[in-house]
Amino acid sequence: VLDAHSYQCFGGANHWAEEPNGWDKHMEESCRLGTDISGSPLDVFTGEFSLAVTDCQEYLQGGFVTPYDPVDSSDEACSYYNGDLTNYAEDHKEFLRSYFLAQLDSFEAGERGVGWYMWTMKVEFSAGPEWDFLYLWENGIIPKDLCSREHVCN
């Protein structure tokens, strides 16, 4: 079994958050990953993923650092993405809903996608809602019933 960690908030995909069609790129990559997983010679368990598309959330770069200065994101991106979910625009919330579902579609793809864990169940001090499974579930981003959820990847 392969333990895969699937993040689109570090490295090359990080800059997509600052592009006009960035959310589309994250969705495409999320669905494309299903091809890799279903074609794997071994079972693939995704042991870590999140809904973050930037490295703007506190605590990501080696613990608590003051002041926090993300490595790969601009101040403008962090100002937009490092907010409170209750203040997010509806299109941003809808993106997060679809992005979660697309990742699950891929992590469970074919005979080889055998499961997943989101990192993390609960974050400290609501430091980043895109990392907080319970918060996202309680606020309607993650479906209440994951067994009969909508599928967004073909």
Short mmCIF file of C-alpha atoms in Angstrom, two decimals:
data_model
loop_
_atom_site.label_atom_id
_atom_site.label_comp_id
_atom_site.label_asym_id
_atom_site.label_seq_id
_atom_site.Cartn_x
_atom_site.Cartn_y
_atom_site.Cartn_z
CA VAL A 1 0.00 0.00 0.00
CA LEU A 2 1.28 3.46 -0.91
CA ASP A 3 0.70 6.28 1.58
CA ALA A 4 0.12 9.36 -0.59
CA HIS A 5 0.14 12.94 0.67
CA SER A 6 -1.77 15.15 -1.74
CA TYR A 7 -1.44 18.90 -1.27
CA GLN A 8 -1.99 21.68 -3.81
CA CYS A 9 -0.85 24.48 -1.50
CA PHE A 10 2.90 23.96 -1.70
CA GLY A 11 5.33 24.12 -4.60
CA GLY A 12 4.17 24.57 -8.17
CA ALA A 13 0.41 24.53 -7.57
CA ASN A 14 0.62 27.27 -4.93
CA HIS A 15 0.75 30.09 -7.50
CA TRP A 16 -2.53 28.96 -9.09
CA ALA A 17 -4.37 30.72 -6.25
CA GLU A 18 -3.22 34.03 -7.72
CA GLU A 19 -4.35 33.29 -11.28
CA PRO A 20 -7.81 34.17 -12.64
CA ASN A 21 -8.57 30.52 -13.48
CA GLY A 22 -6.72 29.07 -10.50
CA TRP A 23 -9.68 27.25 -9.01
CA ASP A 24 -10.26 25.51 -12.36
CA LYS A 25 -6.65 24.32 -12.33
CA HIS A 26 -7.06 22.92 -8.82
CA MET A 27 -10.22 21.09 -9.87
CA GLU A 28 -8.56 19.68 -13.00
CA GLU A 29 -5.55 18.49 -11.03
CA SER A 30 -7.78 16.95 -8.37
CA CYS A 31 -9.69 14.94 -10.96
CA ARG A 32 -6.56 14.07 -12.94
CA LEU A 33 -5.03 12.51 -9.85
CA GLY A 34 -7.68 9.79 -10.05
CA THR A 35 -6.02 8.50 -13.23
CA ASP A 36 -2.70 8.15 -11.40
CA ILE A 37 -4.33 6.39 -8.46
CA SER A 38 -6.48 4.00 -10.51
CA GLY A 39 -3.44 3.13 -12.67
CA SER A 40 -1.14 2.43 -9.73
CA PRO A 41 0.32 -1.09 -9.47
CA LEU A 42 -0.28 -0.85 -5.70
CA ASP A 43 -3.21 0.20 -3.56
CA VAL A 44 -3.08 3.92 -2.72
CA PHE A 45 -4.23 5.33 0.61
CA THR A 46 -4.17 9.13 0.76
CA GLY A 47 -2.92 9.73 4.27
CA GLU A 48 -2.92 13.53 4.07
CA PHE A 49 -4.73 16.25 2.12
CA SER A 50 -6.45 19.56 2.75
CA LEU A 51 -8.55 22.17 0.99
CA ALA A 52 -5.82 24.80 1.22
CA VAL A 53 -4.60 26.31 -2.06
CA THR A 54 -1.90 28.55 -0.49
CA ASP A 55 0.68 28.29 2.27
CA CYS A 56 -0.90 31.29 4.03
CA GLN A 57 -2.22 29.53 7.14
CA GLU A 58 -0.29 29.94 10.37
CA TYR A 59 1.75 27.00 11.68
CA LEU A 60 2.47 25.52 8.23
CA GLN A 61 6.16 26.32 8.02
CA GLY A 62 7.62 24.65 11.08
CA GLY A 63 5.34 25.62 13.92
CA PHE A 64 4.43 28.95 15.43
CA VAL A 65 6.52 31.70 13.86
CA THR A 66 6.00 35.40 14.56
CA PRO A 67 5.60 37.18 12.30
CA TYR A 68 4.37 34.48 9.94
CA ASP A 69 5.72 35.04 6.44
CA PRO A 70 4.50 32.44 3.90
CA VAL A 71 7.21 31.18 1.60
CA ASP A 72 5.29 30.98 -1.69
CA SER A 73 2.31 33.34 -1.41
CA SER A 74 1.89 37.07 -1.86
CA ASP A 75 0.41 39.33 0.79
CA GLU A 76 -2.62 39.81 -1.48
CA ALA A 77 -3.26 36.06 -1.75
CA CYS A 78 -2.91 35.62 2.00
CA SER A 79 -5.25 38.52 2.67
CA TYR A 80 -7.89 36.76 0.55
CA TYR A 81 -7.33 33.14 1.54
CA ASN A 82 -6.44 33.49 5.22
CA GLY A 83 -9.82 34.73 6.35
CA ASP A 84 -12.78 33.48 8.29
CA LEU A 85 -14.98 31.02 6.41
CA THR A 86 -18.10 32.91 7.46
CA ASN A 87 -16.81 35.92 5.48
CA TYR A 88 -15.90 33.99 2.32
CA ALA A 89 -17.84 34.82 -0.82
CA GLU A 90 -20.36 32.17 -1.85
CA ASP A 91 -18.33 31.26 -4.97
CA HIS A 92 -15.32 30.59 -2.73
CA LYS A 93 -17.39 28.31 -0.49
CA GLU A 94 -18.76 26.51 -3.55
CA PHE A 95 -15.22 26.02 -4.84
CA LEU A 96 -14.23 24.46 -1.49
CA ARG A 97 -17.25 22.11 -1.62
CA SER A 98 -16.41 20.98 -5.15
CA TYR A 99 -12.68 20.79 -4.45
CA PHE A 100 -13.29 18.47 -1.49
CA LEU A 101 -15.55 16.21 -3.58
CA ALA A 102 -13.11 16.13 -6.50
CA GLN A 103 -10.27 15.07 -4.25
CA LEU A 104 -12.39 12.30 -2.72
CA ASP A 105 -13.41 11.09 -6.18
CA SER A 106 -9.72 10.66 -7.02
CA PHE A 107 -8.66 9.18 -3.69
CA GLU A 108 -11.30 6.47 -4.15
CA ALA A 109 -10.66 5.95 -7.89
CA GLY A 110 -10.76 2.50 -9.42
CA GLU A 111 -9.65 -0.59 -7.55
CA ARG A 112 -6.51 1.11 -6.22
CA GLY A 113 -7.94 4.12 -4.39
CA VAL A 114 -8.52 2.51 -1.00
CA GLY A 115 -9.14 5.44 1.33
CA TRP A 116 -8.11 8.79 2.75
CA TYR A 117 -7.58 10.93 5.83
CA MET A 118 -7.89 14.69 5.78
CA TRP A 119 -5.17 16.59 7.60
CA THR A 120 -6.41 17.59 10.20
CA MET A 121 -9.54 16.75 12.14
CA LYS A 122 -9.40 20.03 14.08
CA VAL A 123 -6.90 22.90 13.99
CA GLU A 124 -5.93 25.12 16.90
CA PHE A 125 -7.53 28.54 17.23
CA SER A 126 -9.32 28.17 13.84
CA ALA A 127 -5.95 28.99 12.26
CA GLY A 128 -7.02 27.75 8.84
CA PRO A 129 -10.51 26.50 7.99
CA GLU A 130 -9.22 24.72 4.86
CA TRP A 131 -7.32 22.34 7.17
CA ASP A 132 -10.12 21.71 9.69
CA PHE A 133 -12.35 18.74 8.81
CA LEU A 134 -14.83 19.27 11.67
CA TYR A 135 -15.20 23.00 11.05
CA LEU A 136 -15.77 22.42 7.33
CA TRP A 137 -18.29 19.66 8.08
CA GLU A 138 -20.12 21.75 10.68
CA ASN A 139 -20.31 24.67 8.23
CA GLY A 140 -21.65 22.75 5.24
CA ILE A 141 -18.54 22.59 3.08
CA ILE A 142 -18.13 18.85 3.64
CA PRO A 143 -21.34 16.85 3.11
CA LYS A 144 -23.00 15.43 6.21
CA ASP A 145 -23.28 11.99 4.55
CA LEU A 146 -20.06 11.07 2.78
CA CYS A 147 -21.44 7.69 1.69
CA SER A 148 -24.09 9.23 -0.58
CA ARG A 149 -22.27 12.34 -1.73
CA GLU A 150 -22.25 14.02 -5.11
CA HIS A 151 -19.42 13.09 -7.51
CA VAL A 152 -17.76 15.83 -9.56
CA CYS A 153 -15.06 13.97 -11.53
CA ASN A 154 -15.94 11.80 -14.52
#
